[in-house]
Each structure stands twice: as C-alpha cells, then as structure tokens.
Tab-separated table of C-alpha atoms in Angstrom:
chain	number	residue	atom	x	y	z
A	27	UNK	CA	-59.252	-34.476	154.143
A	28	UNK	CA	-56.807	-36.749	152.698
A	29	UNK	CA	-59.006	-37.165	149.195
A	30	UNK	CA	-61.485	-35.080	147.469
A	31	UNK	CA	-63.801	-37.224	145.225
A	32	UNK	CA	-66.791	-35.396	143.278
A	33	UNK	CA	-68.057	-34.050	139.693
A	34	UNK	CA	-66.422	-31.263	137.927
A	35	UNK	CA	-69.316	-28.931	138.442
A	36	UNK	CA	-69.578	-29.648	142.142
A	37	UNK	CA	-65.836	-29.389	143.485
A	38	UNK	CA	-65.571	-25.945	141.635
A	39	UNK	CA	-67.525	-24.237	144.382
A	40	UNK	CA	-66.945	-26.853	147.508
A	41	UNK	CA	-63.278	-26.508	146.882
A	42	UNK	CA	-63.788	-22.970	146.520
A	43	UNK	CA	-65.468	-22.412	149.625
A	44	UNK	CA	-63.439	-24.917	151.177
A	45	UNK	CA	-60.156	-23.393	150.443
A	46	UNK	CA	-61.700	-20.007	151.524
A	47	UNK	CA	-62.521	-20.864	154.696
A	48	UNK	CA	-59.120	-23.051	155.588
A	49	UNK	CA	-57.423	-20.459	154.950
A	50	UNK	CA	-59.352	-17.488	156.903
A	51	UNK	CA	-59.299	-19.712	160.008
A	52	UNK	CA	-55.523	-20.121	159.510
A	53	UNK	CA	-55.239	-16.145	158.896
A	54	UNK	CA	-57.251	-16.049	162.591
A	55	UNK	CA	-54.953	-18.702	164.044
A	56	UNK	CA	-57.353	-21.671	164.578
A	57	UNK	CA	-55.424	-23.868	162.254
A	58	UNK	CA	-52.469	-24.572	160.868
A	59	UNK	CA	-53.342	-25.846	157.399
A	60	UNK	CA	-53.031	-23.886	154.433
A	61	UNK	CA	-55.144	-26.379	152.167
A	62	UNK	CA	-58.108	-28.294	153.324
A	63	UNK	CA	-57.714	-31.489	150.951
A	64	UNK	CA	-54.456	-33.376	150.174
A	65	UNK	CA	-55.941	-34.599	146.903
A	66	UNK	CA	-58.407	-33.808	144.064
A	67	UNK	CA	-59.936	-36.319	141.769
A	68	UNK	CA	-61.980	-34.947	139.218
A	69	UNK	CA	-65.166	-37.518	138.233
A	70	UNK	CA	-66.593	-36.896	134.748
A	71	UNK	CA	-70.126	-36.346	133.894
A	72	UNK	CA	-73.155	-39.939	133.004
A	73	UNK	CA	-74.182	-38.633	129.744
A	74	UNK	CA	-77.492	-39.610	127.259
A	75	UNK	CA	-79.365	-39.187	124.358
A	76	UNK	CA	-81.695	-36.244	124.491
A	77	UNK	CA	-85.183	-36.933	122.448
A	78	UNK	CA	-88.098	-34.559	121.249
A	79	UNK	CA	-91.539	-35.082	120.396
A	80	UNK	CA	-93.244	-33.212	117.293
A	81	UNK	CA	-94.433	-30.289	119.690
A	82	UNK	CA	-90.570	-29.584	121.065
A	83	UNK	CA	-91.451	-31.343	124.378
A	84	UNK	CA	-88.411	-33.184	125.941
A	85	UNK	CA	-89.028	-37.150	126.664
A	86	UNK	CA	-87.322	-39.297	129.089
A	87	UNK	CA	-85.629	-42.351	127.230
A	88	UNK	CA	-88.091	-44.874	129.401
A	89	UNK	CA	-90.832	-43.569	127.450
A	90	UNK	CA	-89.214	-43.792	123.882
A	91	UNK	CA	-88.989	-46.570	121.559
A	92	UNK	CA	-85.880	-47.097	119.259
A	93	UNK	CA	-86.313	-49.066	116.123
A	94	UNK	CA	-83.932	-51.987	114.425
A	95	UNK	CA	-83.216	-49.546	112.049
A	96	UNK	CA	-82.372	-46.735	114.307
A	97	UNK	CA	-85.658	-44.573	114.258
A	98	UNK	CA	-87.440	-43.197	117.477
A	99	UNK	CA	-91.142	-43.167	118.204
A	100	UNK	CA	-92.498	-42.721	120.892
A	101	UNK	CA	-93.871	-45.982	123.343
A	102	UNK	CA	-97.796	-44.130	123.792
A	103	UNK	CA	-98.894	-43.228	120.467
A	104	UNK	CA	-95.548	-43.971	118.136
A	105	UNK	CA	-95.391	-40.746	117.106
A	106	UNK	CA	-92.059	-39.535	115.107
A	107	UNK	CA	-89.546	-38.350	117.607
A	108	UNK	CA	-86.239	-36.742	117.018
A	109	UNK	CA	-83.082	-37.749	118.281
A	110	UNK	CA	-80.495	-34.888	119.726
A	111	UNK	CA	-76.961	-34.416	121.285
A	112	UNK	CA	-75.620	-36.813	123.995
A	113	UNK	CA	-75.577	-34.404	126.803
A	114	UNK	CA	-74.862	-34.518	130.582
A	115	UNK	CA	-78.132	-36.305	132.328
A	116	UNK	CA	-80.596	-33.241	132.953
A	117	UNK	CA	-83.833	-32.762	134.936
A	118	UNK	CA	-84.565	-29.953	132.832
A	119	UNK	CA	-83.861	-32.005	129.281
A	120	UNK	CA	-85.379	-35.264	131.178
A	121	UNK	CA	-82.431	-37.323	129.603
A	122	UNK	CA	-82.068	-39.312	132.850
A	123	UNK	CA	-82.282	-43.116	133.499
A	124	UNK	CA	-83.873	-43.561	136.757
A	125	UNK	CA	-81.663	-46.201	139.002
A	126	UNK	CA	-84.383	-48.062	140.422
A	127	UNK	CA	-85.629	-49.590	136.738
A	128	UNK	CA	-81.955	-50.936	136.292
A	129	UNK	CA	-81.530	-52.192	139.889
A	130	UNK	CA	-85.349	-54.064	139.042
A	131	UNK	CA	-83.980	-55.255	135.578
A	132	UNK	CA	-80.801	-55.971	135.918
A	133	UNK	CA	-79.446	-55.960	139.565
A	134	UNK	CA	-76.915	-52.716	140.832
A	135	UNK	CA	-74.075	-54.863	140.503
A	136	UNK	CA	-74.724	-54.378	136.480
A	137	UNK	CA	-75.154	-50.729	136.924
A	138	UNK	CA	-72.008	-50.376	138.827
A	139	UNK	CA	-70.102	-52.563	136.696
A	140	UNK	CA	-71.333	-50.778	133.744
A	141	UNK	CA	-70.373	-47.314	135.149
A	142	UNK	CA	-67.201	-48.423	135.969
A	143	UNK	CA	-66.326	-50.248	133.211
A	144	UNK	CA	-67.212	-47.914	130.437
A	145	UNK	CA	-64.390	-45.018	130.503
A	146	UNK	CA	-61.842	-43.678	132.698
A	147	UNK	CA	-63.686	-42.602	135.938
A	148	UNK	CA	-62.126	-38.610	135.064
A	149	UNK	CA	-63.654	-38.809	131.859
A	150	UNK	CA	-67.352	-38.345	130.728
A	151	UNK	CA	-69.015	-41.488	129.945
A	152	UNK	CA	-72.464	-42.272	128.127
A	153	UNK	CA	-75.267	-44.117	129.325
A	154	UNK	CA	-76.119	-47.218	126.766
A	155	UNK	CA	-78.725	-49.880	126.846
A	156	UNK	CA	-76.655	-52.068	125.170
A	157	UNK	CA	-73.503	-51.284	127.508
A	158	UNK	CA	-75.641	-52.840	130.790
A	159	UNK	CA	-77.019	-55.631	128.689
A	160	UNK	CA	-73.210	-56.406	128.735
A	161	UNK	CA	-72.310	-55.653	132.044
A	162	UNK	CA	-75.039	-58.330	132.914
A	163	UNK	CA	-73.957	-61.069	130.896
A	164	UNK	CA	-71.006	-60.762	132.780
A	165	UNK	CA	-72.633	-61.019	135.944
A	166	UNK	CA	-74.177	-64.089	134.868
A	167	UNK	CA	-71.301	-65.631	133.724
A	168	UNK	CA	-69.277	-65.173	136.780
A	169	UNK	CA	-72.091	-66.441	138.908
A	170	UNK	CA	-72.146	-69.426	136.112
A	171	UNK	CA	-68.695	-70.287	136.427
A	172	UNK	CA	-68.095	-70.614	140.054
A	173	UNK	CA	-71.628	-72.309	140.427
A	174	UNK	CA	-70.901	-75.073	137.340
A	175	UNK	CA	-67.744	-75.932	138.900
A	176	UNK	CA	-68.305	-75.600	142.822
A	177	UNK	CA	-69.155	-79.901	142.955
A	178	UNK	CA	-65.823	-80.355	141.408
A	179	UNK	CA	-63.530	-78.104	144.048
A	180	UNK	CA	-62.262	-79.633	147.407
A	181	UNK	CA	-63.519	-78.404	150.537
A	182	UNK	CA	-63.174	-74.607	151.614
A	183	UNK	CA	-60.665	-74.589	154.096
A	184	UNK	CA	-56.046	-73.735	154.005
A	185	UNK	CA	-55.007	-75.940	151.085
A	186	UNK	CA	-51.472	-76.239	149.180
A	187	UNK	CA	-52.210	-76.342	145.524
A	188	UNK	CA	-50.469	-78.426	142.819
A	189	UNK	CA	-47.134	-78.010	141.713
A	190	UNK	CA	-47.446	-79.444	138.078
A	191	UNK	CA	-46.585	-77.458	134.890
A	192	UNK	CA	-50.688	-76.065	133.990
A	193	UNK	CA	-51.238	-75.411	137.884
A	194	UNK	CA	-48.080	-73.102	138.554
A	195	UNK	CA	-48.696	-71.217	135.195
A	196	UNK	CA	-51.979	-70.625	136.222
A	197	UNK	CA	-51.428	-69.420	140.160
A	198	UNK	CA	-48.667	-67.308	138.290
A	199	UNK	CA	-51.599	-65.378	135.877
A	200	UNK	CA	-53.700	-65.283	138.715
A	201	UNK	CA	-51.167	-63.567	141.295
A	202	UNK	CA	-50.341	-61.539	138.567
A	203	UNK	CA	-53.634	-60.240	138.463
A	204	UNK	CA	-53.612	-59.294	141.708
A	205	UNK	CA	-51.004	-56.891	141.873
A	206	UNK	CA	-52.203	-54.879	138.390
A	207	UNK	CA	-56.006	-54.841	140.047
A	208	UNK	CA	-54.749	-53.938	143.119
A	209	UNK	CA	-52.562	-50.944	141.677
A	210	UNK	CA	-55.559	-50.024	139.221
A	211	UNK	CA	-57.629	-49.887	142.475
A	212	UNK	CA	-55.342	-47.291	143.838
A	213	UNK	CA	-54.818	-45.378	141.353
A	214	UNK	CA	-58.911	-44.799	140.670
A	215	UNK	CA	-58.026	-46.917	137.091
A	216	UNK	CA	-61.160	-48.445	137.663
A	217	UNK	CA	-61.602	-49.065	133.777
A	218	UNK	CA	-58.314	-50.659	133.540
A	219	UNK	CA	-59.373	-52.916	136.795
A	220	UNK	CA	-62.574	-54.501	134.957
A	221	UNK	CA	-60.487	-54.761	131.881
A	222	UNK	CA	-57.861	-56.753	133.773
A	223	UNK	CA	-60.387	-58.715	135.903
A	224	UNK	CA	-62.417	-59.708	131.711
A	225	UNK	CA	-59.389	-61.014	131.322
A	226	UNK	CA	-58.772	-63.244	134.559
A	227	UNK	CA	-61.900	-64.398	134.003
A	228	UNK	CA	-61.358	-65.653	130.376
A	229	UNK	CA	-58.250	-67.198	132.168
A	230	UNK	CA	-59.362	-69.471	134.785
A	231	UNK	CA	-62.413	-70.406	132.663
A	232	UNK	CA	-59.633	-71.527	130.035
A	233	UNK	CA	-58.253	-73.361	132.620
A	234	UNK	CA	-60.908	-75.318	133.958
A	235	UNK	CA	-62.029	-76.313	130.481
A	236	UNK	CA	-58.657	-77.367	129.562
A	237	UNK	CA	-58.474	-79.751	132.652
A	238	UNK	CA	-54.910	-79.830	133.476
A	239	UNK	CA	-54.635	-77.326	136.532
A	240	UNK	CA	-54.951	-79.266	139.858
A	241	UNK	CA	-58.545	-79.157	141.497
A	242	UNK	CA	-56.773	-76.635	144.423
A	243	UNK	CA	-55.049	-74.329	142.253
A	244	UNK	CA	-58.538	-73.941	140.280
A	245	UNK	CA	-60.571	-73.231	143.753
A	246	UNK	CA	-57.862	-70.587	144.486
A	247	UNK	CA	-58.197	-69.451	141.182
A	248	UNK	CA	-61.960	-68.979	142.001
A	249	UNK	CA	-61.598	-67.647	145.131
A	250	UNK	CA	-59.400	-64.938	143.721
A	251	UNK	CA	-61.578	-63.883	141.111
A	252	UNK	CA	-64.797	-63.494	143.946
A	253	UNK	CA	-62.234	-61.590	145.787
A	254	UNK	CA	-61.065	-58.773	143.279
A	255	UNK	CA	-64.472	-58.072	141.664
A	256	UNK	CA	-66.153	-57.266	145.145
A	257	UNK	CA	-65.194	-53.934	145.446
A	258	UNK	CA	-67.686	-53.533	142.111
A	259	UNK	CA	-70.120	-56.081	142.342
A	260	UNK	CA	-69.944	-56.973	146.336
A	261	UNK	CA	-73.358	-58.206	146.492
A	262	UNK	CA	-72.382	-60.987	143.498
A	263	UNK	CA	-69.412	-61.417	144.979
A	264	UNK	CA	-70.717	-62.195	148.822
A	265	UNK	CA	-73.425	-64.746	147.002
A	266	UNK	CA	-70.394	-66.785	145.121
A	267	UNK	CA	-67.873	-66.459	148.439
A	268	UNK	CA	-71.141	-68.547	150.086
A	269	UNK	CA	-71.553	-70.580	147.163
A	270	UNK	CA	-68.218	-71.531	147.283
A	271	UNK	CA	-68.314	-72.531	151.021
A	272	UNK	CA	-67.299	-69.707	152.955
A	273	UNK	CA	-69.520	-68.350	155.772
A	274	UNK	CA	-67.189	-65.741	156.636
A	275	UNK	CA	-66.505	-62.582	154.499
C-alpha cells in the first residue's frame, strides 16, 4: 500500500498486525517486501464537550441547552447540568454529534468543510456549534457569489481573457492559488488549503466589486474557485460548475 491513512488508536494495531504478517510471509518466501505500507499519516482524534446531569448520568450535547451566559441545562426539564473536559467523541461518555442532524441542518459539505478547516488533519480538533455555523456561511457565500454574478459572465465555452492591468493581476492571484492549494492538497495541509482557498475567495469577490477585471478573466476566476474547493465541498461545487454553464464535470 502506497499510503496508510487512519486514527492514532486504530493504525497502532493494523500496522502492527500488518507489519507482522508482511514480514512472516517474506520469512516463508511468498513476498519480497519487508514493509507493507510506503507511508503513514497519523489523523488526530473529533473531540467535544462532555456534560452531566445532577444524578452523574452522561448527556449527549443534542439534548443539552447552553445559555447566553454560558450555563447548561438540560432541553427536557432545564435542570442544572455540569460542563466537563473536551474529550475524544465517546459512546460510553455519549459526547458524540450524530452526522445525520448536521447533514439535515446544514448540508455535509459544511461538516466536511468544518472538519477540514478547523486544525491540521494530524492534530486533534474539537467539535463546535459555532465552528459549522461558519463553515456554512461560507457555503452560502460561495454559492452567492457565482450565482449573483453568473448573468454578467460570457458564455461557458475556450475563451482568452483580458490583457489589461486589473485582469492580469488578478489571473496572476488566481494561478497563484493554484499551485499553493494544489501542494497543500498533497501534502494532507488540508487546513492550510481552506485557508488559502478564504482567501481566493475574498479575492475574486474584490475583484468583481471593483469592476475593472475583464468579464473573461472574472468567469475564469470563478471557474477556478468551483474547481479547487471540490475536493471538500464536491456536491457545492458540481451545483455552481452547472450554474455556471457546464454540463460536463
């Protein structure tokens, strides 16, 4: 295997086992490999908020209530509860945020922006409310800016774009962007990809409210933009590609 991806607590024993095996069937001569996997990355752990009632009974965070002020009740009866360590998500401490509420509320491109774009992917990273409100106003401002300025674009379709001063310094921000997404990508920098792509996006929307950049330059621009942020959000992404005229991925 050319690249081992999983969570700390899981590659400890498949890599053990892994490496155990490889290496027996070499010993017995029915391979020739003395590891099994050319490379390890190391994910880090979705962390939350653990909460318990007045009897010492664990609650899942669905079912508490958090206050302007910061206390926690719970949602049945509002009844005090108490607020512990942000821990690794747990069956056991019920600390978990079922996927299917935030695919209903919000969409999984949010979630997997959110995950993505909250830490390095080999670090541990904590599970916010507030962090996927976020992640979908971003969402909705993507899908606002290609949809606001689709009428104004020229066709889909092979195009030169303008040569003037605003266009070239914008084609030269956006190929920019390509390459430092494109090694972030690569290297698993996810963080550092959605940082980079916040800040494309602040560019071309810059651009088009400024008004100097030629019409073709700005649907490249576009294009671009639905391009790089598919790999995290592909189903926003293949919405605005149609949007913006293409019926091809």
């Amino acid at each position: 295997v050319d690249q081992y991806i999983g969570g700390i607590e899981h590659a400890i024993l498949h890599l053990l086992y892994s490496r155990f095996f490889m290496r027996a069937m070499r010993d017995t001569g029915h391979l020739e490999l003395a590891e099994p996997f050319a490379g390890l990355f190391t994910q880090g752990m979705v962390n939350h908020a653990t909460y318990r009632d007045e009897s010492g009974e664990w609650l899942e965070p669905q079912s508490v209530e958090i206050s302007e002020s910061g206390m926690a009740s719970r949602r049945d009866n509002g009844a005090p509860v108490a607020v512990g360590r942000i821990e690794k998500m747990s069956k056991s401490k019920k600390n978990t945020i079922d996927p299917t509420d935030v695919i209903r509320d919000y969409g999984a491109d949010t979630a997997r922006w959110f995950i993505l774009s909250d830490s390095p992917p080999d670090r541990d990273m904590e599970w916010t409310d507030s962090g996927v409100q976020g992640a979908y106003r971003f969402v909705n401002r993507v899908a606002r800016l290609v949809t606001e300025n689709v009428e104004t674009l020229p066709p889909a379709g092979p195009m030169e774009c303008e040569d003037d001063a605003p266009s070239i310094a914008l084609r030269h921000e956006v190929h920019k962007s390509i390459a430092d997404i494109t090694s972030d990508l690569e290297r698993f920098q996810y963080n550092r990809a959605v940082a980079r792509l916040y800040e494309m996006t602040n560019t071309v929307s810059s651009a088009i409210k400024q008004g100097e950049a030629g019409a073709k330059t700005i649907r490249e621009a576009l294009e671009t933009l639905i391009r790089l942020i598919s790999p995290m959000m592909p189903h926003l992404a293949e919405e605005m590609w149609g949007v913006l005229g293409h019926s091809t991925h």
